[in-house]
């Protein structure tokens, strides 16, 4: 059923770069990658013509190139190996309650990770996306253009950074650990040398 | 070695005379009608609700009157993970409670941050901002454990003195009944702990 939906969307926008991303796992939940400029159009088409009346889930993915080296902020080697290039992605899970179809997975990607990447908001189409897009903004730092109330949802306003990004480095607020082991033990050895 | 008061009590009881002191009957009344503040923060709150319900029945200990207003509450049960965003509100609720007031830190998260201690959003224990009377370990503690903690608090209240050098916290002006509410900072709360309440243990590296 969803395969037909994918087909009809791809046929509707023949000159756009809409990609069908196959999922080879047993669940076989394939998804559709839509360019940001037509995302709202596609969403309205899905809702009004194909009956996808319910957006159950919105989440983000950080597709970073490179690996984080340091763990804490005071580490000297906190640089990212391979740079901070890559892109961010938003994933929408859509259902049709009316036709009992779903989930249909819609993905939209930003061009870069830096300088407040922006994507069109789908909240005007599905009201249920409002808080979840705010959460994605909070934790991944994707700005949703056209969102009625684009603020942080979970963290407080003064908070710096976006914690779910793969290059997020938490503050070095270590104090003590009753039973240290592994990474934490290594940490304590450097810490203890400084204070005592 | 029994005190003269206890000797008097032992002598007179068989004769049907009940002796008490004002202090004792005052504490007896207080410890058996603790009104907790009705609020829960995470899964520990579910255990707290179970404790209040008929199977475990916190009413047996006189603490069943969960008050929705801090102005009417004696006891704050911090039941669950205190996030950094929630901590100022918890401190503010504590400040709004009238003296004498007590705090139970219920569960690993309220004591120290628990499994989320190294996280970016969780407070590493509510004892950083307000004085805690009883800590109940567990994740979450069973209702029996909460009742045990409540009994320990009742014992503590029964031991409190009103008019002497080691008088209870609530009867002296030496310790404040309100504590500063922390502000939101860039990564953590500002200040990260109240140094008059909380002293981080020194970092010790074993052999």
PDB file of C-alpha atoms in Angstrom, chain B residues 96-181:
ATOM      1  CA  UNK B  96       6.921  28.279  50.431  1.00  0.00           C
ATOM      2  CA  UNK B  97       6.358  25.552  53.010  1.00  0.00           C
ATOM      3  CA  UNK B  98       5.826  26.716  56.624  1.00  0.00           C
ATOM      4  CA  UNK B  99       8.125  25.600  59.435  1.00  0.00           C
ATOM      5  CA  UNK B 100       8.568  23.006  60.798  1.00  0.00           C
ATOM      6  CA  UNK B 101       9.242  21.257  57.506  1.00  0.00           C
ATOM      7  CA  UNK B 102      11.033  18.093  56.500  1.00  0.00           C
ATOM      8  CA  UNK B 103      12.394  16.648  53.271  1.00  0.00           C
ATOM      9  CA  UNK B 104      12.602  13.008  52.181  1.00  0.00           C
ATOM     10  CA  UNK B 105      14.804  12.359  49.143  1.00  0.00           C
ATOM     11  CA  UNK B 106      13.215   9.280  47.600  1.00  0.00           C
ATOM     12  CA  UNK B 107      15.224   7.144  45.199  1.00  0.00           C
ATOM     13  CA  UNK B 108      18.691   7.208  43.668  1.00  0.00           C
ATOM     14  CA  UNK B 109      17.946  10.183  41.399  1.00  0.00           C
ATOM     15  CA  UNK B 110      16.747  12.518  44.127  1.00  0.00           C
ATOM     16  CA  UNK B 111      19.744  11.545  46.277  1.00  0.00           C
ATOM     17  CA  UNK B 112      22.543  11.854  43.733  1.00  0.00           C
ATOM     18  CA  UNK B 113      21.240  11.951  40.177  1.00  0.00           C
ATOM     19  CA  UNK B 114      21.300   8.147  40.082  1.00  0.00           C
ATOM     20  CA  UNK B 115      21.875   6.552  36.682  1.00  0.00           C
ATOM     21  CA  UNK B 116      21.551   9.970  35.027  1.00  0.00           C
ATOM     22  CA  UNK B 117      24.309  11.569  37.092  1.00  0.00           C
ATOM     23  CA  UNK B 118      26.634  12.152  34.158  1.00  0.00           C
ATOM     24  CA  UNK B 119      23.838  13.510  31.987  1.00  0.00           C
ATOM     25  CA  UNK B 120      23.601  17.082  30.768  1.00  0.00           C
ATOM     26  CA  UNK B 121      20.118  17.741  32.143  1.00  0.00           C
ATOM     27  CA  UNK B 122      19.854  16.065  35.552  1.00  0.00           C
ATOM     28  CA  UNK B 123      20.593  17.619  38.928  1.00  0.00           C
ATOM     29  CA  UNK B 124      23.093  15.549  40.909  1.00  0.00           C
ATOM     30  CA  UNK B 125      20.912  15.329  44.018  1.00  0.00           C
ATOM     31  CA  UNK B 126      18.415  17.685  45.622  1.00  0.00           C
ATOM     32  CA  UNK B 127      20.626  17.982  48.736  1.00  0.00           C
ATOM     33  CA  UNK B 128      22.638  20.533  46.732  1.00  0.00           C
ATOM     34  CA  UNK B 129      20.002  23.164  47.374  1.00  0.00           C
ATOM     35  CA  UNK B 130      17.821  22.148  50.325  1.00  0.00           C
ATOM     36  CA  UNK B 131      18.569  20.205  53.540  1.00  0.00           C
ATOM     37  CA  UNK B 132      17.423  16.564  53.330  1.00  0.00           C
ATOM     38  CA  UNK B 133      16.300  14.764  56.499  1.00  0.00           C
ATOM     39  CA  UNK B 134      15.926  11.205  55.220  1.00  0.00           C
ATOM     40  CA  UNK B 135      17.347   9.629  52.058  1.00  0.00           C
ATOM     41  CA  UNK B 136      15.705   6.457  50.785  1.00  0.00           C
ATOM     42  CA  UNK B 137      17.899   4.454  48.373  1.00  0.00           C
ATOM     43  CA  UNK B 138      16.350   2.328  45.651  1.00  0.00           C
ATOM     44  CA  UNK B 139      15.465   2.606  42.031  1.00  0.00           C
ATOM     45  CA  UNK B 140      12.648   3.057  42.747  1.00  0.00           C
ATOM     46  CA  UNK B 141      12.344   2.211  46.464  1.00  0.00           C
ATOM     47  CA  UNK B 142       9.497  -0.158  47.265  1.00  0.00           C
ATOM     48  CA  UNK B 143       6.523   1.209  49.218  1.00  0.00           C
ATOM     49  CA  UNK B 144       7.837  -0.569  52.320  1.00  0.00           C
ATOM     50  CA  UNK B 145      11.051   1.399  51.959  1.00  0.00           C
ATOM     51  CA  UNK B 146       9.155   4.670  51.801  1.00  0.00           C
ATOM     52  CA  UNK B 147       7.223   3.694  54.902  1.00  0.00           C
ATOM     53  CA  UNK B 148      10.518   2.800  56.607  1.00  0.00           C
ATOM     54  CA  UNK B 149      11.859   6.218  55.675  1.00  0.00           C
ATOM     55  CA  UNK B 150       8.726   7.823  57.056  1.00  0.00           C
ATOM     56  CA  UNK B 151       9.129   5.909  60.330  1.00  0.00           C
ATOM     57  CA  UNK B 152      12.757   7.054  60.538  1.00  0.00           C
ATOM     58  CA  UNK B 153      11.573  10.630  60.054  1.00  0.00           C
ATOM     59  CA  UNK B 154       8.959  10.164  62.769  1.00  0.00           C
ATOM     60  CA  UNK B 155      11.690   8.921  65.122  1.00  0.00           C
ATOM     61  CA  UNK B 156      13.725  11.975  64.257  1.00  0.00           C
ATOM     62  CA  UNK B 157      10.801  14.272  65.003  1.00  0.00           C
ATOM     63  CA  UNK B 158      10.142  12.491  68.306  1.00  0.00           C
ATOM     64  CA  UNK B 159      13.753  13.171  69.336  1.00  0.00           C
ATOM     65  CA  UNK B 160      13.570  16.874  68.565  1.00  0.00           C
ATOM     66  CA  UNK B 161      13.997  19.252  71.484  1.00  0.00           C
ATOM     67  CA  UNK B 162      12.206  22.532  71.765  1.00  0.00           C
ATOM     68  CA  UNK B 163      13.993  24.548  74.451  1.00  0.00           C
ATOM     69  CA  UNK B 164      17.631  23.719  74.897  1.00  0.00           C
ATOM     70  CA  UNK B 165      20.967  24.112  73.223  1.00  0.00           C
ATOM     71  CA  UNK B 166      20.426  21.345  70.671  1.00  0.00           C
ATOM     72  CA  UNK B 167      16.979  22.604  69.714  1.00  0.00           C
ATOM     73  CA  UNK B 168      15.369  21.572  66.441  1.00  0.00           C
ATOM     74  CA  UNK B 169      16.191  23.413  63.247  1.00  0.00           C
ATOM     75  CA  UNK B 170      12.696  24.847  62.988  1.00  0.00           C
ATOM     76  CA  UNK B 171      12.812  26.438  66.455  1.00  0.00           C
ATOM     77  CA  UNK B 172      16.024  28.402  66.046  1.00  0.00           C
ATOM     78  CA  UNK B 173      16.845  31.337  63.865  1.00  0.00           C
ATOM     79  CA  UNK B 174      20.390  30.058  63.257  1.00  0.00           C
ATOM     80  CA  UNK B 175      19.399  28.172  60.124  1.00  0.00           C
ATOM     81  CA  UNK B 176      17.291  29.718  57.389  1.00  0.00           C
ATOM     82  CA  UNK B 177      13.881  28.404  56.491  1.00  0.00           C
ATOM     83  CA  UNK B 178      14.330  29.586  52.932  1.00  0.00           C
ATOM     84  CA  UNK B 179      17.169  28.820  50.558  1.00  0.00           C
ATOM     85  CA  UNK B 180      18.204  30.770  47.460  1.00  0.00           C
ATOM     86  CA  UNK B 181      16.584  29.606  44.235  1.00  0.00           C
TER      87      UNK B 181
END
